[in-house]
């Protein structure tokens, strides 16, 4: 009999969150970002669930774009990191992939094959990828000269601090982007990760790019997904495989880091960092059983972790514990582990089966 540990995926919640993103995008269209295996939810199932609604998908790399085609879907797929080799350009053309090109090598490769529809990345302050605004006129002149302007869809930029409502960075990047692209008003513009959808008065132009919000986790500092009106899509669950009474002075697990002050009823849960549950989540990190919130005890092991069942005497071996989902948001667990919901969702390992509803 297989271990009952599972990530339940609520595709109805996914569709709900996409509709919310589209509503917040206003006149812009929301392309569905499904990179990193659909943020750990399974790219094929996620793409199928959103296929009727999302006009484009976005991924990081070619392998992910090909998975969307392997799922039998024919929508345009934007490749946010451009292409990694010259031969990829022809493949993009054949497959209807739209790479976001960010350096001169990639532009040179355009000339060597049939050019696909493509975008140009503009660096407005993130300083990871893209052409500086001052370089754009020369880039555009080169593309014109080479007859490669027809396939250019438009300009893309990415915000560094949209998760922080107190930062002025997004406003400044927006100003720089408008200034940099205004000479080509017929081309499209794409800005806006999930966080930008929650900023008042933030223009999203033609195409916004929501990712994490589709999965019901928060893009904003200090808020959970449900705080923002999002529905959690993944519920990570594992069974209680034993319960026992720990006496005062006894400890649990590696390093004996947690020592009972009073008699404690604990349960062992069949999930650990080998499944992607964060080892940095310490004593007190929330979980839930039978609808009631409980806390972790001691260190997370590779295959199991301990929880405090003292307040839930009816919880028994075989009952399922929610590690995150509808009762405990992944954002709360992430905060306890010193990280963000993105890392937890994308980190659920292949050992955990995904169960779709
Ligand atoms: C990942 C990514 C997104 C989506 O970001 P979220 O914060 O998950 O919404 C948007 N644009 C680019 C360029 C990205 O790399």
PDB file of N, CA and C in Angstrom, residues 152-254:
ATOM      1  N   UNK A 152       8.743  41.443 -34.141  1.00  0.00           N
ATOM      2  CA  UNK A 152       8.852  41.980 -32.775  1.00  0.00           C
ATOM      3  C   UNK A 152       7.461  42.321 -32.234  1.00  0.00           C
ATOM      4  N   UNK A 153       7.105  41.678 -31.122  1.00  0.00           N
ATOM      5  CA  UNK A 153       5.794  41.912 -30.510  1.00  0.00           C
ATOM      6  C   UNK A 153       5.804  43.176 -29.658  1.00  0.00           C
ATOM      7  N   UNK A 154       6.901  43.343 -28.915  1.00  0.00           N
ATOM      8  CA  UNK A 154       6.941  44.505 -28.040  1.00  0.00           C
ATOM      9  C   UNK A 154       8.020  44.378 -26.986  1.00  0.00           C
ATOM     10  N   UNK A 155       7.810  45.131 -25.901  1.00  0.00           N
ATOM     11  CA  UNK A 155       8.843  45.293 -24.869  1.00  0.00           C
ATOM     12  C   UNK A 155       8.375  44.695 -23.537  1.00  0.00           C
ATOM     13  N   UNK A 156       9.334  44.122 -22.836  1.00  0.00           N
ATOM     14  CA  UNK A 156       9.068  43.491 -21.546  1.00  0.00           C
ATOM     15  C   UNK A 156       9.995  44.116 -20.513  1.00  0.00           C
ATOM     16  N   UNK A 157       9.456  44.413 -19.324  1.00  0.00           N
ATOM     17  CA  UNK A 157      10.362  44.719 -18.218  1.00  0.00           C
ATOM     18  C   UNK A 157       9.830  44.041 -16.959  1.00  0.00           C
ATOM     19  N   UNK A 158      10.672  43.984 -15.945  1.00  0.00           N
ATOM     20  CA  UNK A 158      10.340  43.224 -14.735  1.00  0.00           C
ATOM     21  C   UNK A 158      10.648  44.084 -13.514  1.00  0.00           C
ATOM     22  N   UNK A 159       9.707  44.089 -12.543  1.00  0.00           N
ATOM     23  CA  UNK A 159       9.850  44.933 -11.351  1.00  0.00           C
ATOM     24  C   UNK A 159      10.634  44.224 -10.245  1.00  0.00           C
ATOM     25  N   UNK A 160      11.455  45.010  -9.552  1.00  0.00           N
ATOM     26  CA  UNK A 160      12.289  44.457  -8.479  1.00  0.00           C
ATOM     27  C   UNK A 160      11.587  44.459  -7.122  1.00  0.00           C
ATOM     28  N   UNK A 161      10.692  45.406  -6.888  1.00  0.00           N
ATOM     29  CA  UNK A 161      10.160  45.631  -5.526  1.00  0.00           C
ATOM     30  C   UNK A 161       8.640  45.743  -5.481  1.00  0.00           C
ATOM     31  N   UNK A 162       7.954  45.127  -6.434  1.00  0.00           N
ATOM     32  CA  UNK A 162       6.495  45.287  -6.474  1.00  0.00           C
ATOM     33  C   UNK A 162       5.808  44.637  -5.272  1.00  0.00           C
ATOM     34  N   UNK A 163       6.515  43.767  -4.561  1.00  0.00           N
ATOM     35  CA  UNK A 163       5.931  43.120  -3.371  1.00  0.00           C
ATOM     36  C   UNK A 163       5.881  44.060  -2.168  1.00  0.00           C
ATOM     37  N   UNK A 164       6.508  45.219  -2.309  1.00  0.00           N
ATOM     38  CA  UNK A 164       6.655  46.139  -1.173  1.00  0.00           C
ATOM     39  C   UNK A 164       5.920  47.437  -1.487  1.00  0.00           C
ATOM     40  N   UNK A 165       4.731  47.617  -0.880  1.00  0.00           N
ATOM     41  CA  UNK A 165       3.914  48.788  -1.217  1.00  0.00           C
ATOM     42  C   UNK A 165       4.560  50.089  -0.751  1.00  0.00           C
ATOM     43  N   UNK A 166       5.541  50.011   0.136  1.00  0.00           N
ATOM     44  CA  UNK A 166       6.163  51.241   0.623  1.00  0.00           C
ATOM     45  C   UNK A 166       7.342  51.678  -0.256  1.00  0.00           C
ATOM     46  N   UNK A 167       7.694  50.857  -1.264  1.00  0.00           N
ATOM     47  CA  UNK A 167       8.838  51.197  -2.116  1.00  0.00           C
ATOM     48  C   UNK A 167       8.410  52.085  -3.284  1.00  0.00           C
ATOM     49  N   UNK A 168       9.260  53.024  -3.661  1.00  0.00           N
ATOM     50  CA  UNK A 168       8.960  53.868  -4.825  1.00  0.00           C
ATOM     51  C   UNK A 168       9.583  53.292  -6.099  1.00  0.00           C
ATOM     52  N   UNK A 169      10.245  52.155  -5.979  1.00  0.00           N
ATOM     53  CA  UNK A 169      10.993  51.570  -7.103  1.00  0.00           C
ATOM     54  C   UNK A 169      10.091  51.239  -8.295  1.00  0.00           C
ATOM     55  N   UNK A 170       8.897  50.689  -8.033  1.00  0.00           N
ATOM     56  CA  UNK A 170       8.035  50.270  -9.139  1.00  0.00           C
ATOM     57  C   UNK A 170       7.588  51.489  -9.948  1.00  0.00           C
ATOM     58  N   UNK A 171       7.271  52.573  -9.235  1.00  0.00           N
ATOM     59  CA  UNK A 171       6.859  53.797  -9.930  1.00  0.00           C
ATOM     60  C   UNK A 171       8.004  54.307 -10.804  1.00  0.00           C
ATOM     61  N   UNK A 172       9.207  54.236 -10.269  1.00  0.00           N
ATOM     62  CA  UNK A 172      10.379  54.710 -11.001  1.00  0.00           C
ATOM     63  C   UNK A 172      10.644  53.807 -12.225  1.00  0.00           C
ATOM     64  N   UNK A 173      10.556  52.495 -12.041  1.00  0.00           N
ATOM     65  CA  UNK A 173      10.764  51.587 -13.178  1.00  0.00           C
ATOM     66  C   UNK A 173       9.696  51.797 -14.253  1.00  0.00           C
ATOM     67  N   UNK A 174       8.459  52.053 -13.807  1.00  0.00           N
ATOM     68  CA  UNK A 174       7.373  52.293 -14.766  1.00  0.00           C
ATOM     69  C   UNK A 174       7.658  53.555 -15.581  1.00  0.00           C
ATOM     70  N   UNK A 175       8.141  54.595 -14.904  1.00  0.00           N
ATOM     71  CA  UNK A 175       8.462  55.849 -15.587  1.00  0.00           C
ATOM     72  C   UNK A 175       9.567  55.619 -16.618  1.00  0.00           C
ATOM     73  N   UNK A 176      10.603  54.898 -16.229  1.00  0.00           N
ATOM     74  CA  UNK A 176      11.730  54.627 -17.127  1.00  0.00           C
ATOM     75  C   UNK A 176      11.266  53.803 -18.329  1.00  0.00           C
ATOM     76  N   UNK A 177      10.382  52.836 -18.070  1.00  0.00           N
ATOM     77  CA  UNK A 177       9.885  51.961 -19.144  1.00  0.00           C
ATOM     78  C   UNK A 177       9.061  52.758 -20.150  1.00  0.00           C
ATOM     79  N   UNK A 178       8.194  53.616 -19.639  1.00  0.00           N
ATOM     80  CA  UNK A 178       7.363  54.429 -20.542  1.00  0.00           C
ATOM     81  C   UNK A 178       8.232  55.311 -21.427  1.00  0.00           C
ATOM     82  N   UNK A 179       9.195  55.943 -20.776  1.00  0.00           N
ATOM     83  CA  UNK A 179      10.112  56.831 -21.480  1.00  0.00           C
ATOM     84  C   UNK A 179      10.895  56.064 -22.562  1.00  0.00           C
ATOM     85  N   UNK A 180      11.360  54.862 -22.177  1.00  0.00           N
ATOM     86  CA  UNK A 180      12.224  54.075 -23.071  1.00  0.00           C
ATOM     87  C   UNK A 180      11.477  53.562 -24.293  1.00  0.00           C
ATOM     88  N   UNK A 181      10.159  53.315 -24.150  1.00  0.00           N
ATOM     89  CA  UNK A 181       9.428  52.630 -25.220  1.00  0.00           C
ATOM     90  C   UNK A 181       8.493  53.556 -26.003  1.00  0.00           C
ATOM     91  N   UNK A 182       8.413  54.825 -25.611  1.00  0.00           N
ATOM     92  CA  UNK A 182       7.362  55.676 -26.184  1.00  0.00           C
ATOM     93  C   UNK A 182       7.573  55.994 -27.667  1.00  0.00           C
ATOM     94  N   UNK A 183       8.787  55.786 -28.168  1.00  0.00           N
ATOM     95  CA  UNK A 183       9.031  56.052 -29.591  1.00  0.00           C
ATOM     96  C   UNK A 183       8.398  55.004 -30.503  1.00  0.00           C
ATOM     97  N   UNK A 184       7.923  53.897 -29.915  1.00  0.00           N
ATOM     98  CA  UNK A 184       7.347  52.821 -30.733  1.00  0.00           C
ATOM     99  C   UNK A 184       5.948  52.468 -30.233  1.00  0.00           C
ATOM    100  N   UNK A 185       5.008  53.389 -30.368  1.00  0.00           N
ATOM    101  CA  UNK A 185       3.691  53.219 -29.740  1.00  0.00           C
ATOM    102  C   UNK A 185       2.880  52.062 -30.321  1.00  0.00           C
ATOM    103  N   UNK A 186       3.249  51.571 -31.491  1.00  0.00           N
ATOM    104  CA  UNK A 186       2.449  50.478 -32.064  1.00  0.00           C
ATOM    105  C   UNK A 186       2.852  49.122 -31.498  1.00  0.00           C
ATOM    106  N   UNK A 187       3.956  49.074 -30.771  1.00  0.00           N
ATOM    107  CA  UNK A 187       4.385  47.796 -30.197  1.00  0.00           C
ATOM    108  C   UNK A 187       3.742  47.593 -28.830  1.00  0.00           C
ATOM    109  N   UNK A 188       3.624  46.315 -28.438  1.00  0.00           N
ATOM    110  CA  UNK A 188       2.985  46.011 -27.149  1.00  0.00           C
ATOM    111  C   UNK A 188       3.992  46.166 -26.009  1.00  0.00           C
ATOM    112  N   UNK A 189       3.438  46.250 -24.802  1.00  0.00           N
ATOM    113  CA  UNK A 189       4.279  46.336 -23.602  1.00  0.00           C
ATOM    114  C   UNK A 189       3.770  45.332 -22.568  1.00  0.00           C
ATOM    115  N   UNK A 190       4.703  44.689 -21.904  1.00  0.00           N
ATOM    116  CA  UNK A 190       4.342  43.709 -20.870  1.00  0.00           C
ATOM    117  C   UNK A 190       5.119  43.989 -19.593  1.00  0.00           C
ATOM    118  N   UNK A 191       4.390  44.265 -18.528  1.00  0.00           N
ATOM    119  CA  UNK A 191       4.971  44.419 -17.184  1.00  0.00           C
ATOM    120  C   UNK A 191       4.071  43.665 -16.215  1.00  0.00           C
ATOM    121  N   UNK A 192       4.567  43.455 -14.999  1.00  0.00           N
ATOM    122  CA  UNK A 192       3.666  43.053 -13.932  1.00  0.00           C
ATOM    123  C   UNK A 192       3.685  41.593 -13.579  1.00  0.00           C
ATOM    124  N   UNK A 193       4.516  41.231 -12.591  1.00  0.00           N
ATOM    125  CA  UNK A 193       4.385  39.959 -11.893  1.00  0.00           C
ATOM    126  C   UNK A 193       3.106  40.038 -11.040  1.00  0.00           C
ATOM    127  N   UNK A 194       2.828  39.001 -10.259  1.00  0.00           N
ATOM    128  CA  UNK A 194       1.592  38.991  -9.465  1.00  0.00           C
ATOM    129  C   UNK A 194       1.481  40.230  -8.600  1.00  0.00           C
ATOM    130  N   UNK A 195       2.575  40.594  -7.933  1.00  0.00           N
ATOM    131  CA  UNK A 195       2.527  41.694  -6.965  1.00  0.00           C
ATOM    132  C   UNK A 195       1.998  42.972  -7.604  1.00  0.00           C
ATOM    133  N   UNK A 196       2.374  43.226  -8.849  1.00  0.00           N
ATOM    134  CA  UNK A 196       1.959  44.470  -9.502  1.00  0.00           C
ATOM    135  C   UNK A 196       0.435  44.549  -9.651  1.00  0.00           C
ATOM    136  N   UNK A 197      -0.249  43.382  -9.639  1.00  0.00           N
ATOM    137  CA  UNK A 197      -1.709  43.379  -9.733  1.00  0.00           C
ATOM    138  C   UNK A 197      -2.364  43.922  -8.459  1.00  0.00           C
ATOM    139  N   UNK A 198      -1.585  43.999  -7.375  1.00  0.00           N
ATOM    140  CA  UNK A 198      -2.125  44.467  -6.104  1.00  0.00           C
ATOM    141  C   UNK A 198      -1.684  45.889  -5.780  1.00  0.00           C
ATOM    142  N   UNK A 199      -1.017  46.559  -6.707  1.00  0.00           N
ATOM    143  CA  UNK A 199      -0.591  47.941  -6.483  1.00  0.00           C
ATOM    144  C   UNK A 199      -1.626  48.876  -7.087  1.00  0.00           C
ATOM    145  N   UNK A 200      -2.144  49.817  -6.290  1.00  0.00           N
ATOM    146  CA  UNK A 200      -3.138  50.743  -6.833  1.00  0.00           C
ATOM    147  C   UNK A 200      -2.537  51.606  -7.953  1.00  0.00           C
ATOM    148  N   UNK A 201      -3.319  51.824  -8.995  1.00  0.00           N
ATOM    149  CA  UNK A 201      -2.923  52.736 -10.091  1.00  0.00           C
ATOM    150  C   UNK A 201      -1.701  52.274 -10.858  1.00  0.00           C
ATOM    151  N   UNK A 202      -1.361  50.980 -10.785  1.00  0.00           N
ATOM    152  CA  UNK A 202      -0.198  50.510 -11.533  1.00  0.00           C
ATOM    153  C   UNK A 202      -0.620  50.156 -12.962  1.00  0.00           C
ATOM    154  N   UNK A 203      -0.089  50.851 -13.993  1.00  0.00           N
ATOM    155  CA  UNK A 203      -0.441  50.441 -15.360  1.00  0.00           C
ATOM    156  C   UNK A 203       0.159  49.076 -15.695  1.00  0.00           C
ATOM    157  N   UNK A 204      -0.645  48.233 -16.360  1.00  0.00           N
ATOM    158  CA  UNK A 204      -0.148  46.909 -16.763  1.00  0.00           C
ATOM    159  C   UNK A 204      -0.103  46.782 -18.296  1.00  0.00           C
ATOM    160  N   UNK A 205      -0.430  47.854 -19.010  1.00  0.00           N
ATOM    161  CA  UNK A 205      -0.267  47.913 -20.470  1.00  0.00           C
ATOM    162  C   UNK A 205      -1.009  46.780 -21.176  1.00  0.00           C
ATOM    163  N   UNK A 206      -0.304  46.031 -22.043  1.00  0.00           N
ATOM    164  CA  UNK A 206      -0.992  45.057 -22.902  1.00  0.00           C
ATOM    165  C   UNK A 206      -1.069  43.651 -22.302  1.00  0.00           C
ATOM    166  N   UNK A 207       0.041  43.205 -21.701  1.00  0.00           N
ATOM    167  CA  UNK A 207       0.081  41.845 -21.145  1.00  0.00           C
ATOM    168  C   UNK A 207       0.714  41.887 -19.759  1.00  0.00           C
ATOM    169  N   UNK A 208      -0.038  41.449 -18.739  1.00  0.00           N
ATOM    170  CA  UNK A 208       0.564  41.257 -17.416  1.00  0.00           C
ATOM    171  C   UNK A 208       0.989  39.791 -17.292  1.00  0.00           C
ATOM    172  N   UNK A 209       1.785  39.504 -16.252  1.00  0.00           N
ATOM    173  CA  UNK A 209       2.388  38.166 -16.145  1.00  0.00           C
ATOM    174  C   UNK A 209       2.238  37.591 -14.730  1.00  0.00           C
ATOM    175  N   UNK A 210       1.011  37.280 -14.320  1.00  0.00           N
ATOM    176  CA  UNK A 210       0.833  36.710 -12.979  1.00  0.00           C
ATOM    177  C   UNK A 210       1.330  35.271 -12.895  1.00  0.00           C
ATOM    178  N   UNK A 211       2.073  34.975 -11.822  1.00  0.00           N
ATOM    179  CA  UNK A 211       2.534  33.619 -11.554  1.00  0.00           C
ATOM    180  C   UNK A 211       1.993  33.144 -10.215  1.00  0.00           C
ATOM    181  N   UNK A 212       2.694  33.500  -9.136  1.00  0.00           N
ATOM    182  CA  UNK A 212       2.389  32.925  -7.817  1.00  0.00           C
ATOM    183  C   UNK A 212       0.927  33.107  -7.414  1.00  0.00           C
ATOM    184  N   UNK A 213       0.306  34.218  -7.791  1.00  0.00           N
ATOM    185  CA  UNK A 213      -1.078  34.434  -7.347  1.00  0.00           C
ATOM    186  C   UNK A 213      -2.034  33.399  -7.940  1.00  0.00           C
ATOM    187  N   UNK A 214      -1.700  32.841  -9.105  1.00  0.00           N
ATOM    188  CA  UNK A 214      -2.567  31.833  -9.707  1.00  0.00           C
ATOM    189  C   UNK A 214      -2.683  30.617  -8.803  1.00  0.00           C
ATOM    190  N   UNK A 215      -1.623  30.390  -8.019  1.00  0.00           N
ATOM    191  CA  UNK A 215      -1.563  29.196  -7.164  1.00  0.00           C
ATOM    192  C   UNK A 215      -2.061  29.505  -5.744  1.00  0.00           C
ATOM    193  N   UNK A 216      -2.523  30.727  -5.528  1.00  0.00           N
ATOM    194  CA  UNK A 216      -3.157  31.083  -4.264  1.00  0.00           C
ATOM    195  C   UNK A 216      -2.199  31.503  -3.177  1.00  0.00           C
ATOM    196  N   UNK A 217      -0.916  31.654  -3.510  1.00  0.00           N
ATOM    197  CA  UNK A 217       0.048  32.114  -2.507  1.00  0.00           C
ATOM    198  C   UNK A 217       0.304  33.601  -2.714  1.00  0.00           C
ATOM    199  N   UNK A 218       0.848  34.224  -1.667  1.00  0.00           N
ATOM    200  CA  UNK A 218       0.947  35.674  -1.672  1.00  0.00           C
ATOM    201  C   UNK A 218       2.205  36.171  -2.366  1.00  0.00           C
ATOM    202  N   UNK A 219       2.082  37.199  -3.216  1.00  0.00           N
ATOM    203  CA  UNK A 219       3.271  37.880  -3.720  1.00  0.00           C
ATOM    204  C   UNK A 219       3.695  39.053  -2.842  1.00  0.00           C
ATOM    205  N   UNK A 220       2.863  39.406  -1.826  1.00  0.00           N
ATOM    206  CA  UNK A 220       3.116  40.651  -1.085  1.00  0.00           C
ATOM    207  C   UNK A 220       3.764  40.380   0.274  1.00  0.00           C
ATOM    208  N   UNK A 221       4.705  41.226   0.630  1.00  0.00           N
ATOM    209  CA  UNK A 221       5.338  41.143   1.941  1.00  0.00           C
ATOM    210  C   UNK A 221       4.272  41.258   3.035  1.00  0.00           C
ATOM    211  N   UNK A 222       4.316  40.352   4.020  1.00  0.00           N
ATOM    212  CA  UNK A 222       3.468  40.472   5.204  1.00  0.00           C
ATOM    213  C   UNK A 222       2.011  40.111   5.012  1.00  0.00           C
ATOM    214  N   UNK A 223       1.651  39.564   3.848  1.00  0.00           N
ATOM    215  CA  UNK A 223       0.260  39.154   3.619  1.00  0.00           C
ATOM    216  C   UNK A 223       0.248  37.685   3.172  1.00  0.00           C
ATOM    217  N   UNK A 224      -0.838  36.973   3.535  1.00  0.00           N
ATOM    218  CA  UNK A 224      -1.014  35.619   3.002  1.00  0.00           C
ATOM    219  C   UNK A 224      -1.890  35.680   1.756  1.00  0.00           C
ATOM    220  N   UNK A 225      -1.894  34.602   1.005  1.00  0.00           N
ATOM    221  CA  UNK A 225      -2.761  34.530  -0.175  1.00  0.00           C
ATOM    222  C   UNK A 225      -4.214  34.811   0.176  1.00  0.00           C
ATOM    223  N   UNK A 226      -4.782  34.105   1.184  1.00  0.00           N
ATOM    224  CA  UNK A 226      -6.177  34.389   1.559  1.00  0.00           C
ATOM    225  C   UNK A 226      -6.401  35.844   1.991  1.00  0.00           C
ATOM    226  N   UNK A 227      -5.399  36.479   2.626  1.00  0.00           N
ATOM    227  CA  UNK A 227      -5.528  37.916   2.954  1.00  0.00           C
ATOM    228  C   UNK A 227      -5.838  38.731   1.693  1.00  0.00           C
ATOM    229  N   UNK A 228      -5.314  38.263   0.554  1.00  0.00           N
ATOM    230  CA  UNK A 228      -5.452  39.007  -0.704  1.00  0.00           C
ATOM    231  C   UNK A 228      -6.649  38.525  -1.529  1.00  0.00           C
ATOM    232  N   UNK A 229      -7.446  37.629  -0.942  1.00  0.00           N
ATOM    233  CA  UNK A 229      -8.619  37.127  -1.662  1.00  0.00           C
ATOM    234  C   UNK A 229      -8.316  35.967  -2.591  1.00  0.00           C
ATOM    235  N   UNK A 230      -7.143  35.362  -2.437  1.00  0.00           N
ATOM    236  CA  UNK A 230      -6.759  34.232  -3.290  1.00  0.00           C
ATOM    237  C   UNK A 230      -7.153  32.909  -2.627  1.00  0.00           C
ATOM    238  N   UNK A 231      -7.390  31.896  -3.448  1.00  0.00           N
ATOM    239  CA  UNK A 231      -7.743  30.560  -2.923  1.00  0.00           C
ATOM    240  C   UNK A 231      -6.532  29.632  -3.056  1.00  0.00           C
ATOM    241  N   UNK A 232      -6.117  29.003  -1.946  1.00  0.00           N
ATOM    242  CA  UNK A 232      -4.992  28.071  -2.024  1.00  0.00           C
ATOM    243  C   UNK A 232      -5.300  26.941  -3.006  1.00  0.00           C
ATOM    244  N   UNK A 233      -4.337  26.617  -3.859  1.00  0.00           N
ATOM    245  CA  UNK A 233      -4.544  25.565  -4.858  1.00  0.00           C
ATOM    246  C   UNK A 233      -3.978  24.233  -4.355  1.00  0.00           C
ATOM    247  N   UNK A 234      -2.830  24.244  -3.711  1.00  0.00           N
ATOM    248  CA  UNK A 234      -2.218  22.999  -3.236  1.00  0.00           C
ATOM    249  C   UNK A 234      -2.512  22.793  -1.749  1.00  0.00           C
ATOM    250  N   UNK A 235      -2.976  21.590  -1.406  1.00  0.00           N
ATOM    251  CA  UNK A 235      -3.031  21.164  -0.006  1.00  0.00           C
ATOM    252  C   UNK A 235      -2.071  19.994   0.137  1.00  0.00           C
ATOM    253  N   UNK A 236      -1.032  20.208   0.950  1.00  0.00           N
ATOM    254  CA  UNK A 236      -0.025  19.168   1.165  1.00  0.00           C
ATOM    255  C   UNK A 236      -0.414  18.410   2.421  1.00  0.00           C
ATOM    256  N   UNK A 237      -0.610  17.117   2.274  1.00  0.00           N
ATOM    257  CA  UNK A 237      -1.123  16.297   3.384  1.00  0.00           C
ATOM    258  C   UNK A 237      -0.276  15.052   3.573  1.00  0.00           C
ATOM    259  N   UNK A 238      -0.205  14.593   4.827  1.00  0.00           N
ATOM    260  CA  UNK A 238       0.496  13.337   5.121  1.00  0.00           C
ATOM    261  C   UNK A 238      -0.146  12.698   6.343  1.00  0.00           C
ATOM    262  N   UNK A 239      -0.074  11.368   6.427  1.00  0.00           N
ATOM    263  CA  UNK A 239      -0.760  10.679   7.526  1.00  0.00           C
ATOM    264  C   UNK A 239       0.045  10.674   8.823  1.00  0.00           C
ATOM    265  N   UNK A 240      -0.705  10.630   9.916  1.00  0.00           N
ATOM    266  CA  UNK A 240      -0.098  10.333  11.220  1.00  0.00           C
ATOM    267  C   UNK A 240       0.246   8.845  11.203  1.00  0.00           C
ATOM    268  N   UNK A 241       1.499   8.506  11.477  1.00  0.00           N
ATOM    269  CA  UNK A 241       1.862   7.081  11.447  1.00  0.00           C
ATOM    270  C   UNK A 241       2.136   6.524  12.839  1.00  0.00           C
ATOM    271  N   UNK A 242       2.211   7.383  13.837  1.00  0.00           N
ATOM    272  CA  UNK A 242       2.227   6.902  15.217  1.00  0.00           C
ATOM    273  C   UNK A 242       1.905   8.079  16.130  1.00  0.00           C
ATOM    274  N   UNK A 243       1.409   7.771  17.313  1.00  0.00           N
ATOM    275  CA  UNK A 243       1.236   8.813  18.348  1.00  0.00           C
ATOM    276  C   UNK A 243       1.846   8.252  19.617  1.00  0.00           C
ATOM    277  N   UNK A 244       2.358   9.100  20.465  1.00  0.00           N
ATOM    278  CA  UNK A 244       2.900   8.629  21.748  1.00  0.00           C
ATOM    279  C   UNK A 244       2.919   9.768  22.751  1.00  0.00           C
ATOM    280  N   UNK A 245       3.015   9.384  24.023  1.00  0.00           N
ATOM    281  CA  UNK A 245       3.123  10.366  25.103  1.00  0.00           C
ATOM    282  C   UNK A 245       4.604  10.580  25.405  1.00  0.00           C
ATOM    283  N   UNK A 246       5.011  11.821  25.426  1.00  0.00           N
ATOM    284  CA  UNK A 246       6.391  12.182  25.778  1.00  0.00           C
ATOM    285  C   UNK A 246       6.358  12.746  27.203  1.00  0.00           C
ATOM    286  N   UNK A 247       7.235  12.210  28.045  1.00  0.00           N
ATOM    287  CA  UNK A 247       7.230  12.637  29.457  1.00  0.00           C
ATOM    288  C   UNK A 247       8.132  13.861  29.650  1.00  0.00           C
ATOM    289  N   UNK A 248       7.866  14.636  30.673  1.00  0.00           N
ATOM    290  CA  UNK A 248       8.724  15.802  30.943  1.00  0.00           C
ATOM    291  C   UNK A 248      10.190  15.387  30.974  1.00  0.00           C
ATOM    292  N   UNK A 249      11.021  16.190  30.312  1.00  0.00           N
ATOM    293  CA  UNK A 249      12.454  15.891  30.268  1.00  0.00           C
ATOM    294  C   UNK A 249      12.871  15.051  29.073  1.00  0.00           C
ATOM    295  N   UNK A 250      11.904  14.389  28.381  1.00  0.00           N
ATOM    296  CA  UNK A 250      12.247  13.605  27.179  1.00  0.00           C
ATOM    297  C   UNK A 250      12.280  14.526  25.957  1.00  0.00           C
ATOM    298  N   UNK A 251      13.032  14.120  24.956  1.00  0.00           N
ATOM    299  CA  UNK A 251      13.165  14.948  23.744  1.00  0.00           C
ATOM    300  C   UNK A 251      12.640  14.178  22.540  1.00  0.00           C
ATOM    301  N   UNK A 252      12.560  14.877  21.392  1.00  0.00           N
ATOM    302  CA  UNK A 252      12.118  14.227  20.143  1.00  0.00           C
ATOM    303  C   UNK A 252      13.132  14.535  19.047  1.00  0.00           C
ATOM    304  N   UNK A 253      13.546  13.490  18.325  1.00  0.00           N
ATOM    305  CA  UNK A 253      14.221  13.657  17.042  1.00  0.00           C
ATOM    306  C   UNK A 253      15.680  14.059  17.121  1.00  0.00           C
ATOM    307  N   UNK A 254      16.250  14.315  15.944  1.00  0.00           N
ATOM    308  CA  UNK A 254      17.672  14.650  15.797  1.00  0.00           C
ATOM    309  C   UNK A 254      18.058  15.868  16.629  1.00  0.00           C
TER     310      UNK A 254
END
